[in-house]
mmCIF file of C-alpha atoms and ligand atoms in Angstrom:
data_model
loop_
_atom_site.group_PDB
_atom_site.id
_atom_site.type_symbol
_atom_site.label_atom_id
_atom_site.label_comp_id
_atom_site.label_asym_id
_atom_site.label_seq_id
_atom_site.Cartn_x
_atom_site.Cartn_y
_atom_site.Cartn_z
ATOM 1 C CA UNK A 13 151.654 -47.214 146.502
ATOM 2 C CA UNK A 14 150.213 -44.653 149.327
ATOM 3 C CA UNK A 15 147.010 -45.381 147.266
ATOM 4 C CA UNK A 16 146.844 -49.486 147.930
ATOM 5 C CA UNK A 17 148.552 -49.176 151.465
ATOM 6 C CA UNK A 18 145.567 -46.903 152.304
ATOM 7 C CA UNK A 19 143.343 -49.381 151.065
ATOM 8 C CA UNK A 20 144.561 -52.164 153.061
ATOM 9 C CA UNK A 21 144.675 -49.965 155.889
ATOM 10 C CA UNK A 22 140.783 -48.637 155.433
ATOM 11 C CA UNK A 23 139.954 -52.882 155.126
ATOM 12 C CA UNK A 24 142.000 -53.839 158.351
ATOM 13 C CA UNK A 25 140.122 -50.614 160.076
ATOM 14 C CA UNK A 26 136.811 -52.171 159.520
ATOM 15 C CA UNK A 27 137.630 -55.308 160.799
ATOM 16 C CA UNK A 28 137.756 -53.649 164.565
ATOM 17 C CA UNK A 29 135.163 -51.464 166.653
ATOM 18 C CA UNK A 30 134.706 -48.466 164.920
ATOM 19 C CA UNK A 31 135.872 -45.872 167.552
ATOM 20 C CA UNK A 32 138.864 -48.081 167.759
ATOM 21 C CA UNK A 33 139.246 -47.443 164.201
ATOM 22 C CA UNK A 34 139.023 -43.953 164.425
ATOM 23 C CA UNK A 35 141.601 -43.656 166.953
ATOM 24 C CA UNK A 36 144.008 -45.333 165.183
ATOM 25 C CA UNK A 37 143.325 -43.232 161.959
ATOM 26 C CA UNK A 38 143.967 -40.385 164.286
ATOM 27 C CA UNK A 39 147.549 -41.850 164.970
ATOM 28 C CA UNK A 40 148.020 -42.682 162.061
ATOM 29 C CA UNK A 41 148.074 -39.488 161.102
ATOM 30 C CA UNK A 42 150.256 -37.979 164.056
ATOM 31 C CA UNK A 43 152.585 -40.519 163.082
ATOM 32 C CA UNK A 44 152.468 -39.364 159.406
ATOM 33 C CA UNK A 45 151.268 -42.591 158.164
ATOM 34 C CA UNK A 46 148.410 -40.556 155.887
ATOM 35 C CA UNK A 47 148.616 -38.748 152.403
ATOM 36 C CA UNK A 48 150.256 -35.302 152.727
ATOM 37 C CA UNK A 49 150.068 -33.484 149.378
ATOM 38 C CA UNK A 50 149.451 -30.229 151.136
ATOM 39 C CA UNK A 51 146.239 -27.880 150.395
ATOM 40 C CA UNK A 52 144.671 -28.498 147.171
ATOM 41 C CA UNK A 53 144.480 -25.148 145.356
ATOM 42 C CA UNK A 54 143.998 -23.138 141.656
ATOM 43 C CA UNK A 55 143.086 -19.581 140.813
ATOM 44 C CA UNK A 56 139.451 -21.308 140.490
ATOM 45 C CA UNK A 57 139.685 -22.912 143.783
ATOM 46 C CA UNK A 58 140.786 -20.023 145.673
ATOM 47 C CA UNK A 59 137.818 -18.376 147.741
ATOM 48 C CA UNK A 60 137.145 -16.382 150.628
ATOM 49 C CA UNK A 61 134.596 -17.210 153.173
ATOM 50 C CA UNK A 62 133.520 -14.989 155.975
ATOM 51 C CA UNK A 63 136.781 -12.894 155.192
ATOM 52 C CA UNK A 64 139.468 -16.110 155.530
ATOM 53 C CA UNK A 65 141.425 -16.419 152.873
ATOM 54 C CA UNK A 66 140.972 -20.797 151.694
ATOM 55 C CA UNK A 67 142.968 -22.234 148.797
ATOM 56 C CA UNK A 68 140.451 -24.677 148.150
ATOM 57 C CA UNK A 69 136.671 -24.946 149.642
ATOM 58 C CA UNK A 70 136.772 -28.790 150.933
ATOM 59 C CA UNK A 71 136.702 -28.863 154.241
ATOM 60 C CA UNK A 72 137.062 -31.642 157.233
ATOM 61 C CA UNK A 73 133.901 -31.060 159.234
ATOM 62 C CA UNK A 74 133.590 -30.662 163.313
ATOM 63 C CA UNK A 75 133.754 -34.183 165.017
ATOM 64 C CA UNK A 76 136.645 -35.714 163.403
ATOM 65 C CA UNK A 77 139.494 -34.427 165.445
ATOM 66 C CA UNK A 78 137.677 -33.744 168.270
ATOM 67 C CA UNK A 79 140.483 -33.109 170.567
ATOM 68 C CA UNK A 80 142.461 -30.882 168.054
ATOM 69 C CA UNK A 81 145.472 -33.242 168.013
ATOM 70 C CA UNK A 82 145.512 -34.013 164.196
ATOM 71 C CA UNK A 83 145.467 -30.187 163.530
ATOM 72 C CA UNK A 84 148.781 -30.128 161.700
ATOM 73 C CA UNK A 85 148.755 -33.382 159.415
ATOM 74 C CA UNK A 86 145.244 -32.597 158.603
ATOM 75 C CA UNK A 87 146.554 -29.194 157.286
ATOM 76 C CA UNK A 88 148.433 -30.983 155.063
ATOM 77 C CA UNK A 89 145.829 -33.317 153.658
ATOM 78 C CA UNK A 90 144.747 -31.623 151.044
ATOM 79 C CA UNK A 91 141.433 -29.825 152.717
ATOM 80 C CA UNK A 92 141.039 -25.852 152.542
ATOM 81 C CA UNK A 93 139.994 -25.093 155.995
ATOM 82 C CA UNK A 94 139.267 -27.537 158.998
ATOM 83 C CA UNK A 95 136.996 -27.414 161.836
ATOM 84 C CA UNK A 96 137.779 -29.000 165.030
ATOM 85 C CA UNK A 97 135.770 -29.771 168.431
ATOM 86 C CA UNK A 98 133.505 -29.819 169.642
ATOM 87 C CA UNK A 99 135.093 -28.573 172.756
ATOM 88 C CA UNK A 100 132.743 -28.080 176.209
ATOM 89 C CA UNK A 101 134.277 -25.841 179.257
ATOM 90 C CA UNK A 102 134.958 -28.903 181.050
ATOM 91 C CA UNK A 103 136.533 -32.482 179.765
ATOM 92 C CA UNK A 104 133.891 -35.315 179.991
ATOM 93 C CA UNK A 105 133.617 -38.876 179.160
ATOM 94 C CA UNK A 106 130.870 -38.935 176.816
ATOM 95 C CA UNK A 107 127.814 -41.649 176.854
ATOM 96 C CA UNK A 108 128.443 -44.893 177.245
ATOM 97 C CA UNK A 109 130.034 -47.041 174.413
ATOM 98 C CA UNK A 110 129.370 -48.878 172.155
ATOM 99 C CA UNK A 111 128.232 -45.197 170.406
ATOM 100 C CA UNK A 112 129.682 -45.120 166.824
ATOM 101 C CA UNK A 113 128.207 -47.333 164.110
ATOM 102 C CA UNK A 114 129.083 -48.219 160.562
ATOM 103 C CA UNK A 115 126.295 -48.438 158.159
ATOM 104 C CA UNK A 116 128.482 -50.220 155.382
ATOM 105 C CA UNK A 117 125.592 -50.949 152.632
ATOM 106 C CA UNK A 118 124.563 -47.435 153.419
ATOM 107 C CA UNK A 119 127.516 -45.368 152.882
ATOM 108 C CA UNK A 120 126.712 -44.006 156.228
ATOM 109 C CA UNK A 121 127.484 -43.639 159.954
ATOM 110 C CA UNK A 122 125.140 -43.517 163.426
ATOM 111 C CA UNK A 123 126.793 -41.499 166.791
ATOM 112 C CA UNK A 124 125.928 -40.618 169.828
ATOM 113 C CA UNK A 125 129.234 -39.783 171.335
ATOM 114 C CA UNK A 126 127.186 -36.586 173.155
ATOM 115 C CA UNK A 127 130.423 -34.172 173.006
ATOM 116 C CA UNK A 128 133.186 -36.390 174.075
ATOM 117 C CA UNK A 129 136.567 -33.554 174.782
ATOM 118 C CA UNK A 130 139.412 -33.000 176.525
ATOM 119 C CA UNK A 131 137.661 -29.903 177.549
ATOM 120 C CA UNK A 132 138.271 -26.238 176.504
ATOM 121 C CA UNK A 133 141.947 -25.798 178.090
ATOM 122 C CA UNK A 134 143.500 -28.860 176.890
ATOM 123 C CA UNK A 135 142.061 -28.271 173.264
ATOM 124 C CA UNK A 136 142.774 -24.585 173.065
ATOM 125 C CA UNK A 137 146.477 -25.393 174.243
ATOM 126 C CA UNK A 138 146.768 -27.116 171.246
ATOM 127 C CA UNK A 139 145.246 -24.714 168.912
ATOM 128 C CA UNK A 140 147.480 -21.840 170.135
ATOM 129 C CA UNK A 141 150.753 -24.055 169.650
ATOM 130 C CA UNK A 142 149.643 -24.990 166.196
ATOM 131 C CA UNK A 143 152.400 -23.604 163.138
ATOM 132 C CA UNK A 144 151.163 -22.178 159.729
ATOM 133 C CA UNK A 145 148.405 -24.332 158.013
ATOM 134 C CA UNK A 146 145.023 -23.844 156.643
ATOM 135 C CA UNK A 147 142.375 -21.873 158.413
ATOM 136 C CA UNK A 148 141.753 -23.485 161.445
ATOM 137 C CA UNK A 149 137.865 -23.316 163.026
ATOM 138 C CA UNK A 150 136.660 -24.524 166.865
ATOM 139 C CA UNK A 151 133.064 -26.065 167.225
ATOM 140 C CA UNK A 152 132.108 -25.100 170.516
ATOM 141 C CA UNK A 153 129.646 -27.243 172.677
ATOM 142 C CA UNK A 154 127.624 -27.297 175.562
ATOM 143 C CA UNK A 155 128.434 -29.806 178.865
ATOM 144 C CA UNK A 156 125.953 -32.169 179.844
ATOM 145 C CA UNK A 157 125.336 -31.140 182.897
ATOM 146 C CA UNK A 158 125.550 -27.683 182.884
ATOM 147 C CA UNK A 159 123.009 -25.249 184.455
ATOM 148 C CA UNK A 160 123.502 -22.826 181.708
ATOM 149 C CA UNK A 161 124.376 -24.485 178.235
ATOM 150 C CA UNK A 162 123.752 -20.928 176.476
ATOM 151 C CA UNK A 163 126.293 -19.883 179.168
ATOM 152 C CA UNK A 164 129.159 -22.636 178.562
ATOM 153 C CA UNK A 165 128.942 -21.523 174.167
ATOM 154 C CA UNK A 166 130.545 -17.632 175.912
ATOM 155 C CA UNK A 167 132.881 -19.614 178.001
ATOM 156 C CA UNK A 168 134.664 -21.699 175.161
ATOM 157 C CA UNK A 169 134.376 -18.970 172.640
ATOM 158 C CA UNK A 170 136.087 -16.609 175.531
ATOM 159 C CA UNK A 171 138.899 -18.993 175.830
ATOM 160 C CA UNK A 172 139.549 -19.882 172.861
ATOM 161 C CA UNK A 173 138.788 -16.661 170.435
ATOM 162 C CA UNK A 174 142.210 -15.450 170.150
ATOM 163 C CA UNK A 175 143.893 -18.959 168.848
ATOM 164 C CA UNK A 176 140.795 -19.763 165.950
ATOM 165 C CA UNK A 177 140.118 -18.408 162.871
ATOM 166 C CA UNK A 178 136.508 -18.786 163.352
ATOM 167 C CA UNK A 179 134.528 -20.485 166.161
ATOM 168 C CA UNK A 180 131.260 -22.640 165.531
ATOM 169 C CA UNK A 181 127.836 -22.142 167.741
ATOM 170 C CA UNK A 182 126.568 -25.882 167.180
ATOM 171 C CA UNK A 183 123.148 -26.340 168.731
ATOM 172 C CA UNK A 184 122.312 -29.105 166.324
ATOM 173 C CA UNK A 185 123.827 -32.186 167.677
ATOM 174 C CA UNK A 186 120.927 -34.529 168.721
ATOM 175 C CA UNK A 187 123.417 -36.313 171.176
ATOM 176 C CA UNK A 188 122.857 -34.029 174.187
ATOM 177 C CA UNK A 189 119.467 -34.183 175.703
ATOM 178 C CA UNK A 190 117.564 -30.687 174.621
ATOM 179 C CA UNK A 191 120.390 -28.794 173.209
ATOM 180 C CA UNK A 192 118.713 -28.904 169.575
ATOM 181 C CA UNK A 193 115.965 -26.599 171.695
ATOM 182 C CA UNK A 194 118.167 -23.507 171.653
ATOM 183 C CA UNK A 195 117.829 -23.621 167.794
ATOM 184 C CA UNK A 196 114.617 -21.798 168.637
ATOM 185 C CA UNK A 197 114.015 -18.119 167.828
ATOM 186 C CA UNK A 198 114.370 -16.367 171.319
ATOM 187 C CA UNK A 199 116.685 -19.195 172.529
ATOM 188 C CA UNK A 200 119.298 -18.805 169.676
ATOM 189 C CA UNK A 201 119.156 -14.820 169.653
ATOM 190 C CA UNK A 202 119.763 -14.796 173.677
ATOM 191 C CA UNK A 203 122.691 -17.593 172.879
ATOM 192 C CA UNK A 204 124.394 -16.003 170.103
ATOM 193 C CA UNK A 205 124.115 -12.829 171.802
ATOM 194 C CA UNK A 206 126.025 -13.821 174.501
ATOM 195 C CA UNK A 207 128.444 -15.362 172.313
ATOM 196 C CA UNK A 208 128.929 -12.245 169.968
ATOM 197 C CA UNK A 209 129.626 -10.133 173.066
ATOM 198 C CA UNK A 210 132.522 -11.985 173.693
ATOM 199 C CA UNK A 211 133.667 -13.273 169.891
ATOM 200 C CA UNK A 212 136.462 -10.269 169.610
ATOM 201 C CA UNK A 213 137.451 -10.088 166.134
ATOM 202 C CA UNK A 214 136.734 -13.731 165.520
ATOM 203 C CA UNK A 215 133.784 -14.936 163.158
ATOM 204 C CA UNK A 216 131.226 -16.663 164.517
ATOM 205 C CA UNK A 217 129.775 -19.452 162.488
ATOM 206 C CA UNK A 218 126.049 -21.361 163.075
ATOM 207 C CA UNK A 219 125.827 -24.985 162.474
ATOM 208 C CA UNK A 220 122.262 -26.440 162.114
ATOM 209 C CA UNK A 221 120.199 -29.630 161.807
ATOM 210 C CA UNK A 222 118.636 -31.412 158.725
ATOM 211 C CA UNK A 223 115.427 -32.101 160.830
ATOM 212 C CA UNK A 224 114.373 -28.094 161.216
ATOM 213 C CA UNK A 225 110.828 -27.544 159.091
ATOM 214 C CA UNK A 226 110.863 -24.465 156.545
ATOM 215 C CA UNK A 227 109.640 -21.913 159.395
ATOM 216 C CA UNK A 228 111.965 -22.963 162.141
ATOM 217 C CA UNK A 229 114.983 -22.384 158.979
ATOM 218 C CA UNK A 230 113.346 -18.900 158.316
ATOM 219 C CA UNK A 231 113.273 -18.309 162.169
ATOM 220 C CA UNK A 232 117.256 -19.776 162.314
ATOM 221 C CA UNK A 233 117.693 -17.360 158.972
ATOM 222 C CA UNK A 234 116.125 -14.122 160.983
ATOM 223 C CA UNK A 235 118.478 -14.921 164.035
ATOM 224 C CA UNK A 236 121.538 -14.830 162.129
ATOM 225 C CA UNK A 237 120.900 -11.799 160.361
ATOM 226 C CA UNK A 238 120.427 -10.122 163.334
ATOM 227 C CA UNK A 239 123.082 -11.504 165.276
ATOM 228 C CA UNK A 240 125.485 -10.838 162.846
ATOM 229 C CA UNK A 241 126.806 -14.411 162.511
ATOM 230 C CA UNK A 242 129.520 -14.461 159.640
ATOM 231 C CA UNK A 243 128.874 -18.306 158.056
ATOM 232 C CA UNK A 244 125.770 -20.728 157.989
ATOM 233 C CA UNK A 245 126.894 -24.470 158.099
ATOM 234 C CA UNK A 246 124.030 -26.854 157.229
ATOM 235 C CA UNK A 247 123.781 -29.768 158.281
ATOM 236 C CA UNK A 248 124.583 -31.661 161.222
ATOM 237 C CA UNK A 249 123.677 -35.087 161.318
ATOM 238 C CA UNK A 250 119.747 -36.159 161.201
ATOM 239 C CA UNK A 251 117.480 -38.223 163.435
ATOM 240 C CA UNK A 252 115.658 -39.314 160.227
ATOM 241 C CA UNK A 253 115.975 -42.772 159.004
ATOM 242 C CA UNK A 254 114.677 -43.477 155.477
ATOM 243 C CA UNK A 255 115.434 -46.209 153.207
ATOM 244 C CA UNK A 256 118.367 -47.445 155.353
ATOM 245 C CA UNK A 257 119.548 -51.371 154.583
ATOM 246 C CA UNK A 258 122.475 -52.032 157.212
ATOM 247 C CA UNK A 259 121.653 -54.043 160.588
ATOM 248 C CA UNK A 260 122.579 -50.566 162.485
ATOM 249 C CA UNK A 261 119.820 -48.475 161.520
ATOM 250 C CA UNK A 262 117.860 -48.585 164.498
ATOM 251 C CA UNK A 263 120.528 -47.107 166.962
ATOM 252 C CA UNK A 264 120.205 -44.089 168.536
ATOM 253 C CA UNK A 265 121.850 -41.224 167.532
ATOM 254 C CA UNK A 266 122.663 -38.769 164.440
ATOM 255 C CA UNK A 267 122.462 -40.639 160.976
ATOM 256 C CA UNK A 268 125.827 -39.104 158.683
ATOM 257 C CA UNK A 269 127.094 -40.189 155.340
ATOM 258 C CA UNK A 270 125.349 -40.850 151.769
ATOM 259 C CA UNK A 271 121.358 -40.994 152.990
ATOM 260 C CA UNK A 272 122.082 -37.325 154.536
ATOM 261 C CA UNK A 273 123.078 -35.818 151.123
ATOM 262 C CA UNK A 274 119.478 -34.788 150.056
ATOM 263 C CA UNK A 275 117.931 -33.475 153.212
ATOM 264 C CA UNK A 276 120.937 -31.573 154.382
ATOM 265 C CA UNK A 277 121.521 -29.766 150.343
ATOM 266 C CA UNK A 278 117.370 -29.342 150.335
ATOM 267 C CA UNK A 279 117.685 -26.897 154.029
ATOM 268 C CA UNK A 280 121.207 -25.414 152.385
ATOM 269 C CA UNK A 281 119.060 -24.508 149.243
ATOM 270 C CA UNK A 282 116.204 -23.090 151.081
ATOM 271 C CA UNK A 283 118.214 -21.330 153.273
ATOM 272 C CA UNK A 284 120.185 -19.439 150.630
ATOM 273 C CA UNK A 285 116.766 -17.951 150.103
ATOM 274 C CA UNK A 286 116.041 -16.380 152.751
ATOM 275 C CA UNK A 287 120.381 -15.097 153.922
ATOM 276 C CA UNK A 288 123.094 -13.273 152.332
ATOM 277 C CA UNK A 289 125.256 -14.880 154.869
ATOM 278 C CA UNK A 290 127.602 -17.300 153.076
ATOM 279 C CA UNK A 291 126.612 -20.905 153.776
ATOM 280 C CA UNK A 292 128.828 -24.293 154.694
ATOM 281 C CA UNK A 293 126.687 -27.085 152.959
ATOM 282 C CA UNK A 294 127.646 -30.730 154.609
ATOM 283 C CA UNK A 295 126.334 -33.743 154.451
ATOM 284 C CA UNK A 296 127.098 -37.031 152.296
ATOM 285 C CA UNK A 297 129.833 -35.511 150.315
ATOM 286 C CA UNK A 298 131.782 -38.548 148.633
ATOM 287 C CA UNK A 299 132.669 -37.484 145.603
ATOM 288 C CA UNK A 300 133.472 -33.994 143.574
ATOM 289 C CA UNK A 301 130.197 -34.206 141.928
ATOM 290 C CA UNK A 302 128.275 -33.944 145.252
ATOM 291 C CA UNK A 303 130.685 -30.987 146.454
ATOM 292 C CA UNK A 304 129.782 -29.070 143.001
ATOM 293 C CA UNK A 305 126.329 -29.580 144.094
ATOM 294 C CA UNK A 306 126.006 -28.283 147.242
ATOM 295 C CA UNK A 307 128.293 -24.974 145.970
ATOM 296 C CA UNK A 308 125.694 -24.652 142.977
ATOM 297 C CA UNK A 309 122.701 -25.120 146.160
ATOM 298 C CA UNK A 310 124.052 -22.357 147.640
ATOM 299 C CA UNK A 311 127.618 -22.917 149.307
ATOM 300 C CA UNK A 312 130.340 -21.231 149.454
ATOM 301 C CA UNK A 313 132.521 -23.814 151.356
ATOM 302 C CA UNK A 314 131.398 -27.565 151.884
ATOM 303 C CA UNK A 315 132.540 -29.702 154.746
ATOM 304 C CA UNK A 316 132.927 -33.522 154.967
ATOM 305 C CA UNK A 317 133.539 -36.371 157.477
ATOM 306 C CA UNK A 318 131.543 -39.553 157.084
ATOM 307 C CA UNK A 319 132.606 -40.161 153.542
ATOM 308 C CA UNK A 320 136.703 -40.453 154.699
ATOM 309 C CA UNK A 321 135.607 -43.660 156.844
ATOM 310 C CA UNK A 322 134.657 -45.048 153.382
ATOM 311 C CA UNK A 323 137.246 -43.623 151.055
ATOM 312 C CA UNK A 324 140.320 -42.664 153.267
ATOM 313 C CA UNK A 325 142.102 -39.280 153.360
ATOM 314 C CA UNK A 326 142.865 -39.621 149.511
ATOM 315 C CA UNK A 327 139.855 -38.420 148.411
ATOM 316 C CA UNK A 328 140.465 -34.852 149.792
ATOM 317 C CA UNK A 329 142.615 -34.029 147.154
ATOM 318 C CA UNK A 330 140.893 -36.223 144.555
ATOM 319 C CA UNK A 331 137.240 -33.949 145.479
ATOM 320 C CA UNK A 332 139.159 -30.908 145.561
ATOM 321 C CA UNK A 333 140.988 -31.229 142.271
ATOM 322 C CA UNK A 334 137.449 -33.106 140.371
ATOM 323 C CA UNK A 335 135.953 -29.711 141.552
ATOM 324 C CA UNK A 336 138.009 -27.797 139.786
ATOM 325 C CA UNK A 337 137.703 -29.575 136.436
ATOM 326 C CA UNK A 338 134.155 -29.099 136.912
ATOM 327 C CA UNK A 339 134.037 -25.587 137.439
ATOM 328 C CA UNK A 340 136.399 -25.650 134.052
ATOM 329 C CA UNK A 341 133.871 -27.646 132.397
ATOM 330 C CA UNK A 342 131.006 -25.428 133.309
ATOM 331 C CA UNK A 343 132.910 -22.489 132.252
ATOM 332 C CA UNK A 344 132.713 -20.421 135.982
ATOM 333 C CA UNK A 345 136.011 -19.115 136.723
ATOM 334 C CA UNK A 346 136.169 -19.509 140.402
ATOM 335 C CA UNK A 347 133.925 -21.260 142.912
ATOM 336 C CA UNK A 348 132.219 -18.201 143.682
ATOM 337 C CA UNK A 349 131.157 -17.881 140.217
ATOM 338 C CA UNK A 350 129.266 -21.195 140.791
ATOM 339 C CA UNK A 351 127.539 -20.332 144.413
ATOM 340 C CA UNK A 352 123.598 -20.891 144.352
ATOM 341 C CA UNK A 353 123.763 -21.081 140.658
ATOM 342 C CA UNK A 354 121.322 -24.333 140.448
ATOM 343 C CA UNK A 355 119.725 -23.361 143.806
ATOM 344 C CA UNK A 356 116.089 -24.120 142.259
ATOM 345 C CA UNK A 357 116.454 -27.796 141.801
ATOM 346 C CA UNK A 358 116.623 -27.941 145.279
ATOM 347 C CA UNK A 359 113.890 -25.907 146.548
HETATM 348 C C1 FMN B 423 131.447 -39.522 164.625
HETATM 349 C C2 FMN B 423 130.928 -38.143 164.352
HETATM 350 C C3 FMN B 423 131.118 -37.144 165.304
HETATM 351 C C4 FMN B 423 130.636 -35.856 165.062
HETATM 352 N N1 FMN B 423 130.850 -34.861 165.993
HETATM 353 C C5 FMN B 423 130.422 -33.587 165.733
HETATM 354 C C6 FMN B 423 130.661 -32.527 166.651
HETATM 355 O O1 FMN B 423 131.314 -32.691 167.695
HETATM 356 N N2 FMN B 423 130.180 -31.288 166.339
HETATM 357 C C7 FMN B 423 129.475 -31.051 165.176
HETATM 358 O O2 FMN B 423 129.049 -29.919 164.920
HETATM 359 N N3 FMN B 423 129.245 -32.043 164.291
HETATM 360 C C8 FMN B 423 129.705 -33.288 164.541
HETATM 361 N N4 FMN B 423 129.475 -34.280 163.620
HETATM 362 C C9 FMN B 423 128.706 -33.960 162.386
HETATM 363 C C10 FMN B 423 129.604 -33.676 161.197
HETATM 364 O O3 FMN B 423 130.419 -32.547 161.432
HETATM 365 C C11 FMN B 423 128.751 -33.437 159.917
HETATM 366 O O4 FMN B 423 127.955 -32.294 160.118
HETATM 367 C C12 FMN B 423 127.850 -34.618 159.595
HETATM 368 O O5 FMN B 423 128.505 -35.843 159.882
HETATM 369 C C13 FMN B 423 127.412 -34.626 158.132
HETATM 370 O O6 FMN B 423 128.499 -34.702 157.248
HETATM 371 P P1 FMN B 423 128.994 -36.095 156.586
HETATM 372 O O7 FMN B 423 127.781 -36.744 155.990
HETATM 373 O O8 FMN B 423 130.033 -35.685 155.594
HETATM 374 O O9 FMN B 423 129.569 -36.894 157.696
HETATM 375 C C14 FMN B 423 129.951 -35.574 163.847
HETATM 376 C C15 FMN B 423 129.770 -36.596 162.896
HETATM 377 C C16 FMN B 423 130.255 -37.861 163.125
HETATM 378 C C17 FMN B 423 130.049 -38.929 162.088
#
């Protein structure tokens, strides 16, 4: 029944704007309207990452509950840890709309929201009121008109630090004009610097872009040794557009979904060369299958967004628990059993 009410809900969401859409699965979910069946978990599914404790490694990447207002529901959806954000220091609008596109035939998405938030305050409010749940992440952001974007990453993580369970330094959104340039080497060690000065006990997580060529990941790799960042999460979304079908495919913005899967599991794999750090591998996860790929690329946790505009909330728990018959099938008796274990296919 919750299975063909979310169906007819997914087909009446596509019939409107998509950022309509969105916001109405977001009430939809305050309202309880969504699949509940609480975190997915096994003795195989069980892992650690970066010291937090997750009963299952399927998590709800940054971007989807941007304003941390779904925090509690999405706890109970079936995901292992969830990452909202991205927050800035100050609220702002956003760029203009129309900025969210459905690529249908593609299995895919195009945004340029550019880092629309209620602002730090507002969001960390929220995150220190939240009850028990899963582990709870904040992707922290940059304003667009800041003098000093390396600056505004200290300022969130300040705020927010004691209420998170780990915070994310994303410099890979292509949405905000030159923020993907403090992925470079002495950009990123001066940002995360600052950052780690004022992290407290919290972990500090680096989220990068598809688009980086095999020296700038070895230079992003060097970093966050150095740094001491606890958790790798590749990728963001790309500015690549290959072998796309729908009408959309020439907007501007960061490509997400299905066409991602290959580029985003190729930098995951290549970075698990060159790290011990534990690595986040997102990008086009649909299915169970894909999530056992990325963890056998090299992940210890995998994220996913684009895919739920597709499939609905449902398929949490149906990826989770397909995960865990595969690791059965393969014979590993946890996830971390699995991690980087087909790593060369990839490279
Ligand atoms: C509408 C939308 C908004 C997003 N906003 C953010 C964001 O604020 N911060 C971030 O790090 N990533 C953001 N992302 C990227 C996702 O977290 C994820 O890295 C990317 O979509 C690839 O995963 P997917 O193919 O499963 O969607 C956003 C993605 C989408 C589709």
């Amino acid at each position: 029944m919750t299975a063909l009410l979310e169906r007819l809900g997914l087909a009446g969401l596509h019939k409107i704007d998509p950022e309509a859409a969105h916001g109405l699965a977001i009430r939809a979910l305050q309202m309880g309207l969504t699949p509940t069946p609480g975190p997915v978990t096994s003795p195989r599914l069980k892992t650690t990452l970066a010291g937090l404790d997750l009963p299952n490694p399927v998590g709800l990447a940054a971007g989807f509950d941007k304003n941390a207002t779904a925090i509690a529901p999405l706890s109970r959806a079936g995901f292992g840890f969830i990452e909202v954000g991205a927050a800035t220091p100050l609220p702002q609008p956003g760029n203009p709309k129309p900025r969210l596109f459905r690529l249908t035939e593609d299995r895919a998405a195009i945004n340029r929201f550019g880092f629309n938030n209620e602002g730090m305050e507002a969001i960390t409010a929220r995150l220190a009121r939240r009850g028990a749940g899963v582990p709870v992440g904040l992707n922290l952001g940059a304003n667009k008109t800041s003098t000093d974007r390396a600056a505004d990453f200290a300022k969130v993580m300040t705020v927010a630090r004691d209420h998170v369970d780990f915070a994310t330094v994303n410099v890979s959104s292509p949405n905000t004009e030159k923020l993907r340039d403090l992925q470079g080497k002495a950009a990123l060690a001066a940002l995360l610097d600052g950052v780690m000065d004022v992290r407290g006990a919290t972990p500090v997580f680096l989220k990068i872009a598809p688009d980086l060529t095999p020296d700038e990941i070895e230079d992003v790799a060097d970093v966050a040794n150095s740094a001491g960042v606890a958790a790798i999460i590749a990728t963001n979304t790309t500015l690549g557009r290959g072998g796309l079908k729908s009408s959309h495919k020439g907007e501007a913005g960061g490509l997400s979904g299905a066409p991602l899967f290959d580029k985003s599991t190729r930098v995951l794999a290549r970075l698990s060369t060159m790290t011990d750090i534990p690595l986040v591998g997102v990008g086009g996860i649909a299915t169970a299958e894909h999530a056992y790929a990325k963890i056998r690329a090299g992940a210890s946790a995998v994220q996913l967004y684009t895919a739920l505009v597709y499939g609905g909330l449902s398929m949490v728990s149906d990826i989770a628990t397909g995960l865990d018959g595969l690791l059965a099938r393969d014979g590993f008796a946890t996830v971390a059993d699995a991690v980087g274990t087909n790593k060369e296919d990839w490279l």
